[in-house]
CSV table of C-alpha atoms and ligand atoms in Angstrom, one decimal:
chain,number,residue,atom,x,y,z
A,1,MET,CA,0.0,0.0,0.0
A,2,ILE,CA,1.2,3.5,-0.7
A,3,PRO,CA,1.4,5.3,2.7
A,4,ALA,CA,0.2,8.9,3.5
A,5,ILE,CA,2.9,11.6,3.1
A,6,ARG,CA,5.0,12.2,6.4
A,7,GLY,CA,3.6,14.9,8.5
A,8,THR,CA,0.0,14.5,7.2
A,9,HIS,CA,-2.7,12.5,8.9
A,10,ASP,CA,-6.1,11.0,8.3
A,11,ILE,CA,-8.9,12.1,10.6
A,12,LEU,CA,-10.8,8.8,11.2
A,13,PRO,CA,-14.4,8.1,12.4
A,14,ALA,CA,-13.3,7.5,15.9
A,15,GLU,CA,-12.0,11.1,16.3
A,16,VAL,CA,-14.1,13.0,13.7
A,17,GLU,CA,-16.9,13.8,16.2
A,18,ARG,CA,-14.3,15.7,18.3
A,19,TRP,CA,-13.4,17.8,15.2
A,20,GLN,CA,-17.0,18.5,14.5
A,21,ARG,CA,-17.6,19.5,18.1
A,22,VAL,CA,-14.7,22.0,17.8
A,23,GLU,CA,-15.9,23.3,14.6
A,24,SER,CA,-19.6,23.7,15.7
A,25,VAL,CA,-18.7,25.4,19.0
A,26,SER,CA,-16.3,27.8,17.2
A,27,ARG,CA,-18.8,28.6,14.5
A,28,ARG,CA,-21.6,29.4,17.0
A,29,LEU,CA,-19.2,31.5,19.0
A,30,PHE,CA,-17.9,33.5,16.1
A,31,GLU,CA,-21.3,34.3,14.9
A,32,ARG,CA,-22.3,35.4,18.4
A,33,TYR,CA,-19.4,37.9,18.2
A,34,GLY,CA,-20.4,39.1,14.8
A,35,TYR,CA,-17.9,37.2,12.5
A,36,ALA,CA,-18.8,36.2,9.0
A,37,GLU,CA,-17.2,33.1,7.3
A,38,VAL,CA,-14.9,33.4,4.3
A,39,ARG,CA,-13.3,30.5,2.3
A,40,THR,CA,-10.2,31.3,0.3
A,41,PRO,CA,-8.1,29.1,-2.1
A,42,ILE,CA,-5.4,26.7,-0.7
A,43,ILE,CA,-3.0,27.9,-3.4
A,44,GLU,CA,-1.9,31.4,-3.6
A,45,ARG,CA,0.9,33.4,-5.2
A,46,GLU,CA,4.2,32.8,-3.3
A,47,GLU,CA,4.9,36.6,-3.0
A,48,LEU,CA,1.7,37.0,-0.9
A,49,PHE,CA,3.5,35.3,2.0
A,50,ALA,CA,6.9,36.5,1.1
A,51,LYS,CA,5.6,40.0,1.5
A,52,GLY,CA,2.9,39.4,4.0
A,53,THR,CA,4.2,36.8,6.4
A,54,GLY,CA,7.8,38.2,5.9
A,55,GLU,CA,11.0,37.3,4.2
A,56,THR,CA,12.9,36.8,7.3
A,57,THR,CA,10.5,34.4,9.0
A,58,ASP,CA,11.1,30.7,9.3
A,59,ILE,CA,7.8,30.1,7.6
A,60,VAL,CA,9.0,31.8,4.4
A,61,GLN,CA,12.7,30.9,4.5
A,62,LYS,CA,12.4,27.2,5.4
A,63,GLU,CA,8.7,25.9,5.4
A,64,MET,CA,6.8,26.9,2.4
A,65,TYR,CA,5.5,24.3,0.0
A,66,ALA,CA,6.2,26.5,-3.0
A,67,PHE,CA,6.6,25.4,-6.6
A,68,THR,CA,6.5,26.6,-10.2
A,69,ASP,CA,3.2,25.5,-11.9
A,70,LYS,CA,2.8,24.5,-15.5
A,71,GLY,CA,2.2,28.1,-16.5
A,72,GLY,CA,5.5,29.2,-14.9
A,73,GLU,CA,4.0,31.0,-11.9
A,74,ARG,CA,5.4,30.7,-8.4
A,75,ILE,CA,2.7,29.2,-6.3
A,76,THR,CA,2.6,28.1,-2.7
A,77,LEU,CA,0.2,26.0,-0.5
A,78,ARG,CA,-0.9,28.6,2.0
A,79,PRO,CA,1.2,28.3,5.3
A,80,GLU,CA,-1.3,30.6,7.2
A,81,ALA,CA,-4.5,32.4,6.6
A,82,THR,CA,-4.0,36.1,7.4
A,83,PRO,CA,-2.4,37.3,4.2
A,84,SER,CA,-5.1,35.3,2.3
A,85,LEU,CA,-7.9,37.1,4.2
A,86,VAL,CA,-6.2,40.5,3.7
A,87,ARG,CA,-5.9,39.8,0.0
A,88,ALA,CA,-9.6,38.8,-0.2
A,89,PHE,CA,-10.8,41.8,1.8
A,90,VAL,CA,-9.0,44.2,-0.5
A,91,GLU,CA,-9.7,42.3,-3.7
A,92,HIS,CA,-13.4,42.2,-3.1
A,93,ASN,CA,-13.7,45.5,-1.4
A,94,LEU,CA,-15.4,44.0,1.6
A,95,GLU,CA,-14.9,47.2,3.4
A,96,GLN,CA,-17.9,48.6,1.4
A,97,ALA,CA,-19.9,45.5,2.0
A,98,MET,CA,-19.5,45.0,5.7
A,99,ALA,CA,-20.2,47.5,8.5
A,100,THR,CA,-17.3,46.0,10.6
A,101,ALA,CA,-15.0,43.6,8.8
A,102,LYS,CA,-14.9,40.6,11.2
A,103,LEU,CA,-14.0,37.5,9.3
A,104,TYR,CA,-13.4,33.8,10.2
A,105,LEU,CA,-12.0,30.9,8.2
A,106,PHE,CA,-11.4,27.1,8.7
A,107,GLY,CA,-9.0,25.1,6.7
A,108,PRO,CA,-5.8,23.2,6.0
A,109,MET,CA,-2.5,25.0,6.3
A,110,PHE,CA,1.0,23.6,5.0
A,111,ARG,CA,4.4,24.0,6.6
A,112,TYR,CA,7.4,21.9,5.9
A,113,GLU,CA,8.3,21.5,9.6
A,114,ARG,CA,9.8,18.5,11.4
A,115,PRO,CA,6.7,16.4,12.4
A,116,GLN,CA,6.1,15.6,16.1
A,117,LYS,CA,3.2,15.4,18.5
A,118,GLY,CA,0.9,18.4,17.7
A,119,ARG,CA,3.0,19.5,14.8
A,120,TYR,CA,2.3,18.4,11.2
A,121,ARG,CA,3.1,19.5,7.6
A,122,GLN,CA,-0.6,19.6,6.8
A,123,PHE,CA,-2.6,20.9,9.8
A,124,HIS,CA,-5.8,22.8,10.1
A,125,GLN,CA,-6.4,26.2,11.6
A,126,LEU,CA,-9.4,28.3,12.5
A,127,ASP,CA,-8.6,31.9,11.9
A,128,VAL,CA,-10.3,35.1,13.0
A,129,GLU,CA,-9.5,38.6,11.8
A,130,VAL,CA,-10.9,42.1,12.3
A,131,PHE,CA,-9.9,44.9,9.8
A,132,GLY,CA,-10.1,48.6,10.3
A,133,VAL,CA,-10.4,49.0,14.0
A,134,SER,CA,-7.5,50.4,16.0
A,135,ASP,CA,-9.1,50.9,19.4
A,136,PRO,CA,-7.5,48.6,22.0
A,137,ALA,CA,-11.0,47.5,23.1
A,138,VAL,CA,-11.0,45.4,20.0
A,139,ASP,CA,-7.7,43.8,21.0
A,140,ALA,CA,-9.3,42.8,24.2
A,141,GLU,CA,-12.5,41.6,22.4
A,142,VAL,CA,-10.4,39.3,20.1
A,143,ILE,CA,-8.5,38.0,23.2
A,144,ASP,CA,-11.8,37.5,25.0
A,145,LEU,CA,-13.2,35.5,22.0
A,146,ALA,CA,-10.1,33.3,22.0
A,147,TRP,CA,-10.5,32.8,25.8
A,148,ALA,CA,-14.2,32.0,25.3
A,149,LEU,CA,-13.4,29.5,22.7
A,150,VAL,CA,-11.0,27.4,24.9
A,151,THR,CA,-13.3,27.7,27.9
A,152,GLU,CA,-16.5,26.8,26.0
A,153,LEU,CA,-14.7,23.8,24.6
A,154,GLY,CA,-13.9,22.8,28.2
A,155,ILE,CA,-10.2,22.6,27.6
A,156,PRO,CA,-8.6,22.4,31.1
A,157,GLY,CA,-5.9,24.8,32.5
A,158,PRO,CA,-5.5,27.3,29.6
A,159,GLU,CA,-2.9,30.0,30.1
A,160,LEU,CA,-3.1,33.3,28.4
A,161,VAL,CA,0.2,35.1,27.6
A,162,ILE,CA,0.4,38.6,26.2
A,163,ASN,CA,3.0,41.1,25.1
A,164,SER,CA,3.4,44.3,23.0
A,165,VAL,CA,6.1,44.3,20.2
A,166,GLY,CA,5.8,48.0,19.6
A,167,CYS,CA,5.4,49.6,16.1
A,168,PRO,CA,7.7,50.9,13.4
A,169,VAL,CA,8.3,54.0,15.5
A,170,CYS,CA,9.7,52.3,18.6
A,171,ARG,CA,10.8,49.0,17.3
A,172,PRO,CA,14.1,50.1,15.7
A,173,ALA,CA,15.3,51.4,19.1
A,174,PHE,CA,14.3,48.1,20.7
A,175,GLY,CA,16.2,46.2,18.0
A,176,GLU,CA,19.3,48.3,18.6
A,177,ALA,CA,18.9,47.7,22.3
A,178,LEU,CA,18.8,43.9,21.7
A,179,VAL,CA,22.0,43.9,19.7
A,180,ALA,CA,23.7,46.3,22.2
A,181,SER,CA,22.7,44.1,25.1
A,182,LEU,CA,24.1,41.0,23.4
A,183,GLY,CA,27.4,42.7,22.5
A,184,SER,CA,30.1,40.2,21.7
A,185,ASP,CA,27.8,37.3,23.1
A,186,VAL,CA,26.1,37.4,19.8
A,187,SER,CA,28.8,35.1,18.4
A,188,ARG,CA,27.9,32.5,21.1
A,189,LEU,CA,24.4,32.2,19.6
A,190,CYS,CA,23.4,29.8,17.0
A,191,ALA,CA,24.1,30.7,13.3
A,192,ASP,CA,20.3,31.5,12.8
A,193,CYS,CA,20.4,33.9,15.7
A,194,GLN,CA,23.5,35.6,14.4
A,195,ARG,CA,21.9,36.1,11.1
A,196,ARG,CA,18.7,37.4,12.9
A,197,ALA,CA,20.8,39.9,14.9
A,198,ALA,CA,22.0,41.4,11.6
A,199,THR,CA,18.6,41.3,9.7
A,200,ASN,CA,15.8,41.3,12.3
A,201,PRO,CA,16.9,41.2,15.9
A,202,LEU,CA,13.4,40.7,17.2
A,203,ARG,CA,13.3,37.2,15.6
A,204,ILE,CA,16.0,36.1,18.0
A,205,PHE,CA,13.1,35.4,20.4
A,206,ASP,CA,11.9,32.7,18.1
A,207,CYS,CA,15.1,30.6,18.7
A,208,LYS,CA,14.5,27.1,20.1
A,209,VAL,CA,18.1,26.1,20.4
A,210,PRO,CA,18.5,25.1,24.1
A,211,GLU,CA,22.0,26.4,24.5
A,212,ASP,CA,20.9,29.9,23.5
A,213,GLN,CA,18.0,30.3,25.9
A,214,ALA,CA,19.9,31.7,28.9
A,215,LEU,CA,21.2,34.6,26.9
A,216,ILE,CA,17.8,35.3,25.3
A,217,ASP,CA,16.0,35.2,28.7
A,218,ALA,CA,18.4,37.9,29.8
A,219,LEU,CA,17.6,40.3,26.8
A,220,PRO,CA,15.7,43.6,27.3
A,221,HIS,CA,11.9,43.7,27.2
A,222,SER,CA,10.0,45.2,24.5
A,223,VAL,CA,7.4,46.7,26.9
A,224,ASP,CA,10.2,48.9,28.3
A,225,TYR,CA,11.0,50.4,24.8
A,226,LEU,CA,7.4,51.3,23.7
A,227,CYS,CA,6.6,54.8,22.4
A,228,GLU,CA,3.9,56.7,24.2
A,229,ALA,CA,1.1,55.7,21.9
A,230,CYS,CA,2.0,51.9,22.1
A,231,ARG,CA,2.5,52.2,25.9
A,232,VAL,CA,-1.1,53.6,26.3
A,233,HIS,CA,-2.5,51.1,23.9
A,234,PHE,CA,-0.9,48.2,25.8
A,235,ALA,CA,-2.1,49.6,29.1
A,236,SER,CA,-5.7,49.8,27.8
A,237,VAL,CA,-5.7,46.2,26.6
A,238,GLU,CA,-4.5,45.1,30.1
A,239,ARG,CA,-7.2,47.3,31.7
A,240,HIS,CA,-10.0,45.7,29.5
A,241,LEU,CA,-8.7,42.2,30.3
A,242,ASP,CA,-8.7,43.0,34.0
A,243,MET,CA,-12.2,44.3,33.7
A,244,TYR,CA,-13.3,41.1,32.1
A,245,GLY,CA,-11.6,39.1,34.8
A,246,ILE,CA,-9.5,37.1,32.2
A,247,PRO,CA,-6.2,36.0,33.8
A,248,TYR,CA,-3.0,36.6,31.8
A,249,ARG,CA,0.8,36.8,32.2
A,250,VAL,CA,3.0,39.3,30.2
A,251,SER,CA,5.9,37.5,28.6
A,252,HIS,CA,8.6,39.6,27.0
A,253,ARG,CA,9.5,36.4,24.7
A,254,LEU,CA,6.2,36.5,23.1
A,255,VAL,CA,7.2,38.1,19.7
A,256,ARG,CA,5.5,35.4,17.6
A,257,GLY,CA,7.1,34.1,14.5
A,258,LEU,CA,5.9,36.5,11.9
A,259,ASP,CA,7.1,39.8,10.9
A,260,TYR,CA,3.8,41.8,10.5
A,261,TYR,CA,2.9,42.1,14.2
A,262,THR,CA,2.6,45.5,15.8
A,263,ARG,CA,1.7,46.3,19.3
A,264,THR,CA,-0.4,43.4,20.9
A,265,THR,CA,0.6,39.7,20.6
A,266,PHE,CA,-0.9,36.9,22.6
A,267,GLU,CA,-1.1,33.1,22.8
A,268,ILE,CA,-3.1,30.7,24.8
A,269,LEU,CA,-1.1,27.7,26.0
A,270,GLY,CA,-2.6,24.3,26.9
A,271,THR,CA,-1.6,21.7,29.4
A,272,ASN,CA,-0.6,18.0,28.5
A,273,LEU,CA,0.3,18.9,24.9
A,274,GLY,CA,4.0,18.3,25.2
A,275,ALA,CA,6.5,20.6,23.5
A,276,GLN,CA,3.9,22.1,21.1
A,277,ASN,CA,1.7,23.6,23.7
A,278,ALA,CA,0.4,26.7,22.0
A,279,LEU,CA,-3.3,26.2,21.3
A,280,LEU,CA,-3.7,29.5,19.5
A,281,GLY,CA,-1.8,32.7,18.8
A,282,GLY,CA,-2.3,36.0,17.3
A,283,GLY,CA,-1.9,39.8,17.4
A,284,ARG,CA,-2.3,43.1,15.8
A,285,TYR,CA,-0.8,43.8,12.4
A,286,ASP,CA,-1.4,47.5,11.6
A,287,GLY,CA,0.9,47.8,8.6
A,288,LEU,CA,0.1,44.5,6.7
A,289,MET,CA,-2.7,45.6,4.4
A,290,LYS,CA,-0.8,48.7,3.2
A,291,ASP,CA,2.5,46.7,2.7
A,292,LEU,CA,0.5,44.2,0.6
A,293,GLY,CA,-0.6,47.1,-1.7
A,294,GLY,CA,-4.1,47.6,-0.1
A,295,PRO,CA,-5.5,50.7,1.6
A,296,ASP,CA,-3.9,51.6,5.0
A,297,ARG,CA,-6.2,49.7,7.3
A,298,VAL,CA,-5.2,48.1,10.6
A,299,GLY,CA,-6.0,44.5,11.6
A,300,ILE,CA,-5.9,42.1,14.4
A,301,GLY,CA,-6.7,38.4,14.7
A,302,PHE,CA,-5.6,34.9,15.8
A,303,ALA,CA,-5.3,31.4,14.5
A,304,ALA,CA,-5.8,28.2,16.5
A,305,GLY,CA,-4.5,24.8,15.5
A,306,LEU,CA,-7.6,22.4,15.3
A,307,GLU,CA,-5.4,19.4,15.9
A,308,ARG,CA,-4.2,20.9,19.2
A,309,LEU,CA,-7.8,21.9,20.3
A,310,VAL,CA,-9.0,18.4,19.5
A,311,LEU,CA,-6.0,17.0,21.4
A,312,ALA,CA,-6.7,19.3,24.4
A,313,LEU,CA,-10.5,18.5,24.6
A,314,PRO,CA,-11.5,16.7,27.8
A,315,GLU,CA,-11.8,12.9,27.4
A,316,THR,CA,-15.6,12.8,27.7
A,317,ALA,CA,-16.0,14.4,24.3
A,318,GLY,CA,-15.9,12.0,21.3
A,319,ARG,CA,-17.9,9.1,20.1
A,320,GLN,CA,-18.3,7.3,16.9
A,321,VAL,CA,-21.5,7.5,14.8
A,322,GLY,CA,-24.3,6.1,17.2
A,323,PRO,CA,-26.2,2.9,16.5
A,324,PRO,CA,-29.2,3.0,14.0
A,325,ASP,CA,-32.7,3.3,15.3
A,326,VAL,CA,-33.7,0.4,13.2
A,327,PHE,CA,-32.0,-2.5,11.3
A,328,VAL,CA,-33.9,-3.8,8.4
A,329,THR,CA,-33.5,-7.5,7.4
A,330,ALA,CA,-34.9,-9.4,4.4
A,331,ILE,CA,-35.5,-13.0,3.6
A,332,GLY,CA,-35.7,-13.7,-0.2
A,333,GLU,CA,-35.4,-11.5,-3.3
A,334,PRO,CA,-38.8,-9.8,-3.4
A,335,ALA,CA,-38.4,-9.0,0.3
A,336,ARG,CA,-34.9,-7.4,-0.3
A,337,ASP,CA,-36.4,-4.8,-2.7
A,338,VAL,CA,-39.1,-3.9,-0.2
A,339,ALA,CA,-36.3,-3.7,2.5
A,340,PHE,CA,-34.2,-1.3,0.5
A,341,GLN,CA,-37.3,0.9,-0.2
A,342,LEU,CA,-38.3,0.8,3.5
A,343,VAL,CA,-34.7,1.9,4.5
A,344,ARG,CA,-35.0,4.8,2.2
A,345,GLU,CA,-38.4,5.8,3.4
A,346,LEU,CA,-37.2,5.6,7.0
A,347,ARG,CA,-34.2,7.9,6.4
A,348,GLN,CA,-36.4,10.4,4.7
A,349,ALA,CA,-38.6,10.3,7.8
A,350,ALA,CA,-35.4,11.2,9.8
A,351,ILE,CA,-35.0,7.7,11.3
A,352,ARG,CA,-31.5,6.3,11.4
A,353,ALA,CA,-31.9,3.0,9.4
A,354,ASP,CA,-29.4,0.4,8.4
A,355,ILE,CA,-29.4,-2.7,6.2
A,356,ASP,CA,-27.2,-5.6,5.3
A,357,TYR,CA,-26.1,-5.1,1.6
A,358,GLU,CA,-24.8,-8.6,0.9
A,359,GLY,CA,-27.9,-10.8,0.9
A,360,ARG,CA,-26.6,-13.1,3.6
A,361,SER,CA,-28.5,-15.5,5.8
A,362,VAL,CA,-31.1,-14.2,8.3
A,363,ARG,CA,-28.7,-15.3,11.1
A,364,ALA,CA,-25.9,-13.3,9.6
A,365,GLN,CA,-28.2,-10.2,9.2
A,366,MET,CA,-29.4,-10.6,12.9
A,367,LYS,CA,-25.8,-10.8,14.0
A,368,ARG,CA,-25.0,-7.6,12.2
A,369,ALA,CA,-28.0,-5.9,13.8
A,370,ASP,CA,-26.7,-7.0,17.1
A,371,ARG,CA,-23.2,-5.7,16.4
A,372,LEU,CA,-24.5,-2.3,15.5
A,373,ALA,CA,-26.6,-2.3,18.7
A,374,ALA,CA,-29.8,-1.6,16.8
A,375,PRO,CA,-32.7,-1.5,19.3
A,376,LEU,CA,-35.3,-2.5,16.7
A,377,VAL,CA,-35.2,-5.0,13.8
A,378,VAL,CA,-37.6,-5.1,11.0
A,379,ILE,CA,-38.0,-8.6,9.5
A,380,ILE,CA,-39.4,-8.8,6.0
A,381,GLY,CA,-40.2,-12.3,4.7
A,382,ASP,CA,-42.3,-13.7,1.9
A,383,GLU,CA,-45.1,-14.9,4.3
A,384,GLU,CA,-45.6,-11.5,6.0
A,385,LEU,CA,-45.3,-9.7,2.7
A,386,SER,CA,-48.2,-11.7,1.2
A,387,ARG,CA,-50.3,-10.5,4.1
A,388,GLY,CA,-49.1,-6.9,3.6
A,389,GLN,CA,-47.2,-6.9,6.8
A,390,VAL,CA,-43.7,-6.8,8.2
A,391,ARG,CA,-42.5,-8.0,11.6
A,392,VAL,CA,-40.8,-5.8,14.2
A,393,LYS,CA,-38.6,-7.3,16.9
A,394,ASP,CA,-37.6,-5.5,20.0
A,395,MET,CA,-34.0,-6.6,20.5
A,396,ARG,CA,-34.0,-5.9,24.2
A,397,SER,CA,-37.3,-7.7,25.3
A,398,GLY,CA,-37.4,-10.1,22.3
A,399,ASP,CA,-41.1,-9.1,21.7
A,400,GLN,CA,-42.3,-9.3,18.2
A,401,VAL,CA,-45.2,-7.6,16.5
A,402,ASP,CA,-46.6,-7.6,13.0
A,403,VAL,CA,-47.3,-4.2,11.4
A,404,ALA,CA,-48.9,-3.2,8.2
A,405,ARG,CA,-46.4,-2.3,5.5
A,406,THR,CA,-48.3,1.0,5.0
A,407,GLU,CA,-48.2,1.8,8.8
A,408,ILE,CA,-44.6,0.7,9.4
A,409,VAL,CA,-42.9,4.1,8.9
A,410,ALA,CA,-45.3,5.9,11.3
A,411,PHE,CA,-45.0,3.0,13.7
A,412,LEU,CA,-41.1,3.2,13.8
A,413,ARG,CA,-41.2,7.0,14.0
A,414,GLY,CA,-43.2,6.7,17.1
A,415,ARG,CA,-40.8,4.0,18.6
A,416,ALA,CA,-37.7,6.0,17.7
A,417,ALA,CA,-39.0,9.2,19.1
A,418,ALA,CA,-39.9,7.4,22.4
A,419,ALA,CA,-36.4,5.8,22.5
A,420,ASN,CA,-34.5,9.0,21.8
A,421,LYS,CA,-36.3,11.0,24.4
B,501,LIG,P1,0.9,30.4,13.9
B,501,LIG,O1,0.2,30.6,12.6
B,501,LIG,O2,2.3,29.9,13.7
B,501,LIG,O3,0.7,31.6,14.8
B,501,LIG,O4,0.2,29.3,14.6
B,501,LIG,C1,-1.1,29.4,15.2
B,501,LIG,C2,-1.6,28.1,15.7
B,501,LIG,O5,-1.6,27.2,14.7
B,501,LIG,C3,-0.6,27.6,16.8
B,501,LIG,O6,-0.9,28.0,18.0
B,501,LIG,C4,-0.9,26.0,16.7
B,501,LIG,O7,-2.0,25.7,17.4
B,501,LIG,C5,-1.2,25.9,15.2
B,501,LIG,N1,-0.1,25.4,14.4
B,501,LIG,C6,0.9,26.1,13.9
B,501,LIG,N2,1.9,25.3,13.2
B,501,LIG,C7,1.3,24.0,13.3
B,501,LIG,C8,1.8,22.7,12.8
B,501,LIG,N3,2.9,22.6,12.1
B,501,LIG,N4,1.0,21.7,13.2
B,501,LIG,C9,-0.1,21.8,13.9
B,501,LIG,N5,-0.5,23.0,14.3
B,501,LIG,C10,0.2,24.1,14.1
């Protein structure tokens, strides 16, 4: 057999109910907060992410599934959703169409990373973005939505971490402070960090190399280098979170792996997830739309990994598709035709009905009904049919009763409704 590609995974019936639960809880919540769904293509032009996500990010430098298509265009499988949503917003002039542009998206993302628990090459995100609102109240609302999501899903022990990475006014001074603070120690950092120190010092905080961590922990904090406007903004985000009673911790290391963030960044971490413990992450990106050639509109949003939300769900969630209400068995050819028609009628009447497709013995059919744990079995035989009847067996009590073929759907609807109460 040809196996699946490394870093991809199938979502099987045993776990799909957990996925559906995450999706339906999120969808309901997003709509309550006034977000509308958007679906964008999985393939985009490579330059959308080179420009959007940022040339110096790990995603663009190392992880993109980019290729030249048959028409000679550079294409990539999207590694994240934000640039796509910004593109769609501008391309379709959604600003005109929506009072407040609040968008959400579900879908697969692709990054060529080293696979491990909670980290895949094809994974799935839900993504939330608000365009055109600069008030810090919206930062707090987006964080509140993220917090509501993990709490409504019943995920135990979430931890909210926030930071401010400043803006183009104050960030250069902070970058210089990082380089100055490192001094000659920069040569003790990994090769990636040495490159980062020269091109984009903030990215040093993305480093995962264990030997580098002590030096990085001792670096200056971005919140101490904020300009007045960024300082006031961050204080207001904190004040709103305090007002909502949402607990958080400020972490100076939280710069997030993307270049476009300005001011607020945040993550929610889960427990029992191993090394990949970020359930979701996001922040404000006030310059992105303009950098991509659109109007000068600010933005804020977050993305959550669906695999990680599913992994973090409490154990009680999750079941395979339940047993049918009714299993229909048939003895003989004419009876089989009636049985298939009946199953169809039952399903149209919103009754979960199942049947054996292989025309096996009655015993084999009853065994299958038992295995599926069907509470009721309909038995259609030539003799009953000639009387215009079918037989219904209650599998728990063993009781049997003959019911007219014309009455059977109504009869079973009544029984199924009583059982599902
Ligand atoms: P990012 O787009 O890197 O900010 O990631 C946002 C969220 O997506 C993370 O908090 C994870 O939950 C999830 N995520 C990112 N990369 C992966 C991956 N390779 N595999 C699974 N989930 C991921």
